[in-house]
mmCIF file of C-alpha atoms in Angstrom:
data_model
loop_
_atom_site.group_PDB
_atom_site.id
_atom_site.type_symbol
_atom_site.label_atom_id
_atom_site.label_comp_id
_atom_site.label_asym_id
_atom_site.label_seq_id
_atom_site.Cartn_x
_atom_site.Cartn_y
_atom_site.Cartn_z
ATOM 1 C CA LYS A 1 87.943 91.220 104.951
ATOM 2 C CA GLN A 2 91.381 91.819 106.391
ATOM 3 C CA GLU A 3 92.682 89.177 108.742
ATOM 4 C CA VAL A 4 95.605 89.529 110.992
ATOM 5 C CA THR A 5 97.624 86.517 112.297
ATOM 6 C CA GLN A 6 100.441 86.339 114.937
ATOM 7 C CA ILE A 7 102.616 83.135 115.247
ATOM 8 C CA PRO A 8 103.522 81.927 117.736
ATOM 9 C CA ALA A 9 100.763 82.519 120.349
ATOM 10 C CA ALA A 10 103.350 82.314 123.157
ATOM 11 C CA LEU A 11 106.973 82.268 123.255
ATOM 12 C CA SER A 12 109.501 81.698 126.223
ATOM 13 C CA VAL A 13 113.159 82.484 125.950
ATOM 14 C CA PRO A 14 115.980 83.030 128.369
ATOM 15 C CA GLU A 15 117.299 86.524 129.190
ATOM 16 C CA GLY A 16 119.604 87.967 126.633
ATOM 17 C CA GLU A 17 118.478 86.366 123.524
ATOM 18 C CA ASN A 18 117.544 88.128 120.400
ATOM 19 C CA LEU A 19 114.108 87.115 119.157
ATOM 20 C CA VAL A 20 111.540 87.824 116.292
ATOM 21 C CA LEU A 21 107.910 88.017 116.558
ATOM 22 C CA ASN A 22 105.859 87.623 113.376
ATOM 23 C CA CYS A 23 102.684 89.120 112.121
ATOM 24 C CA SER A 24 100.889 88.463 108.744
ATOM 25 C CA PHE A 25 97.816 90.129 107.107
ATOM 26 C CA THR A 26 95.657 88.919 104.058
ATOM 27 C CA ASP A 27 95.189 92.326 102.431
ATOM 28 C CA SER A 28 98.252 94.264 101.412
ATOM 29 C CA ALA A 29 96.157 97.481 100.833
ATOM 30 C CA ILE A 30 97.104 98.872 104.341
ATOM 31 C CA TYR A 31 98.007 102.627 105.290
ATOM 32 C CA ASN A 32 100.183 101.744 108.092
ATOM 33 C CA LEU A 33 101.014 98.856 110.734
ATOM 34 C CA GLN A 34 101.618 99.347 114.442
ATOM 35 C CA TRP A 35 103.027 97.087 117.027
ATOM 36 C CA PHE A 36 101.671 97.526 120.576
ATOM 37 C CA ARG A 37 102.549 96.004 124.034
ATOM 38 C CA GLN A 38 100.100 94.977 126.660
ATOM 39 C CA ASP A 39 100.865 94.120 130.181
ATOM 40 C CA PRO A 40 98.610 91.996 132.134
ATOM 41 C CA GLY A 41 95.505 93.848 133.243
ATOM 42 C CA LYS A 42 96.629 97.138 131.437
ATOM 43 C CA GLY A 43 95.930 98.900 128.290
ATOM 44 C CA LEU A 44 98.097 98.895 125.068
ATOM 45 C CA THR A 45 101.132 100.961 124.593
ATOM 46 C CA SER A 46 102.211 101.869 120.944
ATOM 47 C CA LEU A 47 105.822 100.785 120.346
ATOM 48 C CA LEU A 48 106.338 101.305 116.661
ATOM 49 C CA LEU A 49 104.313 102.583 113.640
ATOM 50 C CA ILE A 50 105.545 101.760 110.097
ATOM 51 C CA GLN A 51 103.910 103.587 107.080
ATOM 52 C CA SER A 52 103.167 101.456 104.140
ATOM 53 C CA SER A 53 105.727 103.155 102.179
ATOM 54 C CA GLN A 54 108.491 102.346 104.660
ATOM 55 C CA ARG A 55 110.533 99.012 105.091
ATOM 56 C CA GLU A 56 111.410 99.361 108.767
ATOM 57 C CA GLN A 57 111.324 101.410 111.909
ATOM 58 C CA THR A 58 113.653 101.350 114.940
ATOM 59 C CA SER A 59 113.355 102.367 118.603
ATOM 60 C CA GLY A 60 115.870 101.309 121.023
ATOM 61 C CA ARG A 61 116.190 97.620 121.098
ATOM 62 C CA LEU A 62 113.058 97.228 118.897
ATOM 63 C CA ASN A 63 113.183 97.058 115.122
ATOM 64 C CA ALA A 64 109.908 96.458 113.123
ATOM 65 C CA SER A 65 109.930 95.501 109.457
ATOM 66 C CA LEU A 66 107.228 95.591 106.925
ATOM 67 C CA ASP A 67 106.977 93.615 103.680
ATOM 68 C CA LYS A 68 103.573 94.903 102.413
ATOM 69 C CA SER A 69 103.562 92.871 99.083
ATOM 70 C CA SER A 70 103.955 89.594 101.029
ATOM 71 C CA GLY A 71 101.649 90.658 103.760
ATOM 72 C CA ARG A 72 104.258 90.237 106.591
ATOM 73 C CA SER A 73 105.748 92.302 109.509
ATOM 74 C CA THR A 74 108.245 91.349 112.108
ATOM 75 C CA LEU A 75 109.147 92.725 115.384
ATOM 76 C CA TYR A 76 112.828 92.128 116.357
ATOM 77 C CA ILE A 77 113.798 92.519 120.044
ATOM 78 C CA ALA A 78 117.441 92.630 120.791
ATOM 79 C CA ALA A 79 119.064 91.361 124.030
ATOM 80 C CA SER A 80 115.770 90.487 125.772
ATOM 81 C CA GLN A 81 115.272 91.395 129.248
ATOM 82 C CA PRO A 82 112.588 90.194 131.947
ATOM 83 C CA GLY A 83 110.866 93.583 131.657
ATOM 84 C CA ASP A 84 110.163 92.710 128.020
ATOM 85 C CA SER A 85 107.783 90.185 129.199
ATOM 86 C CA ALA A 86 104.228 91.096 127.896
ATOM 87 C CA THR A 87 101.857 90.362 125.008
ATOM 88 C CA TYR A 88 102.929 92.078 121.815
ATOM 89 C CA LEU A 89 100.116 92.739 119.264
ATOM 90 C CA CYS A 90 100.211 94.004 115.790
ATOM 91 C CA ALA A 91 97.558 95.971 114.071
ATOM 92 C CA VAL A 92 96.899 97.079 110.499
ATOM 93 C CA ASN A 93 95.255 100.426 109.627
ATOM 94 C CA PRO A 94 93.374 100.098 106.302
ATOM 95 C CA GLY A 95 93.282 103.827 105.382
ATOM 96 C CA ARG A 96 93.606 107.573 106.097
ATOM 97 C CA GLY A 97 91.559 109.448 108.702
ATOM 98 C CA ALA A 98 90.052 107.348 111.534
ATOM 99 C CA GLN A 99 92.314 104.404 112.325
ATOM 100 C CA LYS A 100 89.975 101.466 112.269
ATOM 101 C CA LEU A 101 92.607 99.078 113.313
ATOM 102 C CA VAL A 102 92.392 95.308 112.742
ATOM 103 C CA PHE A 103 94.438 93.432 115.401
ATOM 104 C CA GLY A 104 96.103 90.129 115.594
ATOM 105 C CA GLN A 105 95.495 87.942 118.569
ATOM 106 C CA GLY A 106 98.993 88.655 119.981
ATOM 107 C CA THR A 107 102.080 86.779 121.070
ATOM 108 C CA ARG A 108 102.539 86.359 124.838
ATOM 109 C CA LEU A 109 106.210 86.666 125.429
ATOM 110 C CA THR A 110 108.005 85.614 128.646
ATOM 111 C CA ILE A 111 111.651 86.290 129.264
ATOM 112 C CA ASN A 112 113.125 84.028 131.793
ATOM 113 C CA PRO A 113 116.015 85.363 133.949
ATOM 114 C CA ASP B 1 97.228 106.470 130.780
ATOM 115 C CA ALA B 2 97.909 110.184 130.508
ATOM 116 C CA GLY B 3 95.172 112.163 128.784
ATOM 117 C CA ILE B 4 92.605 109.452 128.569
ATOM 118 C CA THR B 5 90.617 107.929 131.351
ATOM 119 C CA GLN B 6 87.912 105.380 131.377
ATOM 120 C CA SER B 7 85.205 104.745 133.937
ATOM 121 C CA PRO B 8 84.309 102.710 135.716
ATOM 122 C CA ARG B 9 87.295 100.387 135.870
ATOM 123 C CA HIS B 10 85.091 97.330 136.920
ATOM 124 C CA LYS B 11 81.457 96.717 136.741
ATOM 125 C CA VAL B 12 79.259 93.806 137.408
ATOM 126 C CA THR B 13 75.693 94.175 136.029
ATOM 127 C CA GLU B 14 72.780 91.902 135.404
ATOM 128 C CA THR B 15 71.282 90.681 132.203
ATOM 129 C CA GLY B 16 68.776 93.084 130.577
ATOM 130 C CA THR B 17 70.071 96.235 132.252
ATOM 131 C CA PRO B 18 71.427 99.197 130.427
ATOM 132 C CA VAL B 19 75.042 100.033 130.894
ATOM 133 C CA THR B 20 77.079 103.116 130.039
ATOM 134 C CA LEU B 21 80.763 103.247 129.909
ATOM 135 C CA ARG B 22 82.681 106.602 129.747
ATOM 136 C CA CYS B 23 85.748 107.705 127.959
ATOM 137 C CA HIS B 24 87.300 111.103 128.705
ATOM 138 C CA GLN B 25 90.365 112.494 127.074
ATOM 139 C CA THR B 26 92.196 115.892 127.761
ATOM 140 C CA GLU B 27 94.077 115.804 124.287
ATOM 141 C CA ASN B 28 91.627 117.388 122.101
ATOM 142 C CA HIS B 29 92.053 114.435 119.653
ATOM 143 C CA ARG B 30 89.601 114.372 116.838
ATOM 144 C CA TYR B 31 89.112 110.608 116.791
ATOM 145 C CA MET B 32 87.905 108.328 119.666
ATOM 146 C CA TYR B 33 87.312 104.557 119.539
ATOM 147 C CA TRP B 34 85.747 101.724 121.472
ATOM 148 C CA TYR B 35 87.156 98.205 121.262
ATOM 149 C CA ARG B 36 86.304 95.119 123.063
ATOM 150 C CA GLN B 37 88.900 92.385 123.955
ATOM 151 C CA ASP B 38 87.967 88.789 124.256
ATOM 152 C CA PRO B 39 90.084 85.520 124.407
ATOM 153 C CA GLY B 40 90.263 83.969 121.086
ATOM 154 C CA HIS B 41 89.134 87.142 119.261
ATOM 155 C CA GLY B 42 91.631 89.755 120.287
ATOM 156 C CA LEU B 43 90.529 93.417 120.004
ATOM 157 C CA ARG B 44 87.557 94.320 117.822
ATOM 158 C CA LEU B 45 86.205 97.772 116.895
ATOM 159 C CA ILE B 46 82.842 98.545 118.196
ATOM 160 C CA HIS B 47 82.289 102.138 117.211
ATOM 161 C CA TYR B 48 84.298 105.203 116.554
ATOM 162 C CA SER B 49 83.855 108.857 116.356
ATOM 163 C CA TYR B 50 85.353 111.403 114.033
ATOM 164 C CA GLY B 51 84.079 114.457 115.661
ATOM 165 C CA VAL B 52 81.306 115.807 117.845
ATOM 166 C CA LYS B 53 77.993 114.021 116.995
ATOM 167 C CA ASP B 54 79.766 112.189 114.198
ATOM 168 C CA THR B 55 80.078 108.427 114.706
ATOM 169 C CA ASP B 56 80.106 105.278 112.813
ATOM 170 C CA LYS B 57 80.022 101.592 113.364
ATOM 171 C CA GLY B 58 82.748 99.140 113.489
ATOM 172 C CA GLU B 59 83.121 95.387 113.232
ATOM 173 C CA VAL B 60 80.909 94.348 116.348
ATOM 174 C CA SER B 61 78.431 97.105 116.781
ATOM 175 C CA ASP B 62 75.196 95.086 117.272
ATOM 176 C CA GLY B 63 73.856 95.768 120.874
ATOM 177 C CA TYR B 64 75.945 98.874 121.329
ATOM 178 C CA SER B 65 75.219 102.620 120.710
ATOM 179 C CA VAL B 66 77.599 105.496 121.236
ATOM 180 C CA SER B 67 77.344 109.311 121.701
ATOM 181 C CA ARG B 68 79.742 112.157 121.486
ATOM 182 C CA SER B 69 78.215 115.466 122.679
ATOM 183 C CA LYS B 70 81.551 116.999 123.412
ATOM 184 C CA THR B 71 85.077 116.527 122.117
ATOM 185 C CA GLU B 72 86.271 115.152 125.187
ATOM 186 C CA ASP B 73 83.775 112.550 126.036
ATOM 187 C CA PHE B 74 82.740 109.331 124.278
ATOM 188 C CA LEU B 75 80.029 107.209 125.772
ATOM 189 C CA LEU B 76 79.330 103.627 125.076
ATOM 190 C CA THR B 77 75.982 102.152 125.937
ATOM 191 C CA LEU B 78 74.916 98.572 126.055
ATOM 192 C CA GLU B 79 71.189 99.011 125.676
ATOM 193 C CA SER B 80 70.210 95.727 127.248
ATOM 194 C CA ALA B 81 73.204 93.786 128.514
ATOM 195 C CA THR B 82 73.866 90.142 127.645
ATOM 196 C CA SER B 83 76.260 87.630 128.815
ATOM 197 C CA SER B 84 78.066 87.717 125.494
ATOM 198 C CA GLN B 85 79.025 91.286 126.270
ATOM 199 C CA THR B 86 81.060 90.186 129.134
ATOM 200 C CA SER B 87 84.477 91.500 128.144
ATOM 201 C CA VAL B 88 87.105 94.164 128.674
ATOM 202 C CA TYR B 89 86.348 97.368 126.852
ATOM 203 C CA PHE B 90 89.114 99.706 125.701
ATOM 204 C CA CYS B 91 88.698 103.342 124.640
ATOM 205 C CA ALA B 92 91.461 104.892 122.439
ATOM 206 C CA ILE B 93 92.151 108.281 120.722
ATOM 207 C CA SER B 94 94.135 109.629 117.879
ATOM 208 C CA PRO B 95 94.756 112.966 116.493
ATOM 209 C CA ASP B 96 94.739 111.941 112.853
ATOM 210 C CA SER B 97 96.078 108.870 110.926
ATOM 211 C CA TYR B 98 99.013 108.536 113.196
ATOM 212 C CA GLY B 99 99.296 107.778 116.751
ATOM 213 C CA TYR B 100 97.139 105.945 118.876
ATOM 214 C CA THR B 101 96.696 105.988 122.887
ATOM 215 C CA PHE B 102 94.638 103.480 124.779
ATOM 216 C CA GLY B 103 92.837 103.840 128.054
ATOM 217 C CA SER B 104 93.363 101.375 130.889
ATOM 218 C CA GLY B 105 90.211 99.583 130.207
ATOM 219 C CA THR B 106 86.808 98.685 131.786
ATOM 220 C CA ARG B 107 86.257 95.063 132.920
ATOM 221 C CA LEU B 108 82.533 94.332 132.515
ATOM 222 C CA THR B 109 80.702 91.209 133.815
ATOM 223 C CA VAL B 110 77.193 90.669 132.891
ATOM 224 C CA VAL B 111 75.422 88.045 135.124
#
């Protein structure tokens, strides 16, 4: 059974710092991996999707990497801002077609002005 | 979220009563999903649909049923609500193997 772990569960950093969020998964047979953002009381917003054949994806100040063989992904946030405060979740998709995502429990990020 | 709406947004119900949550999309996406989100467990898949009248179970399907009679609507029914089903329920849609859009969620409390 696929298990996804995110460490740390919470992270607090001052504004302007670069930071890395970690995600690990137990089964390397994945189709893709996604990073989501969730604001309090809201739904999830997709940030980045990495196919199993890719090593990284970038969107603005965000960069996600994938090392499928070691079962790890990282989300790098550059020059953090208070608006980046949210919970970040990673999810693995085990196969084609219906995306039966398996989620980690998330990292709650706080950026202090 | 644009293209996907959930109703109701909040509901309080009594143990043993049936409850139906609705997910409506305007994107004409093939796949629709129901997840629940609980502290300590994260998001877990309840049921999903891959077309009209085509549904399958997810990880935590016991006590839940679903129906999809039209492309745009996916209903989640708690046949006899229990306190363990108190949770936040999210619907999601995707066109294929890429891209995922979540609804804003339904907060359900079973008393």
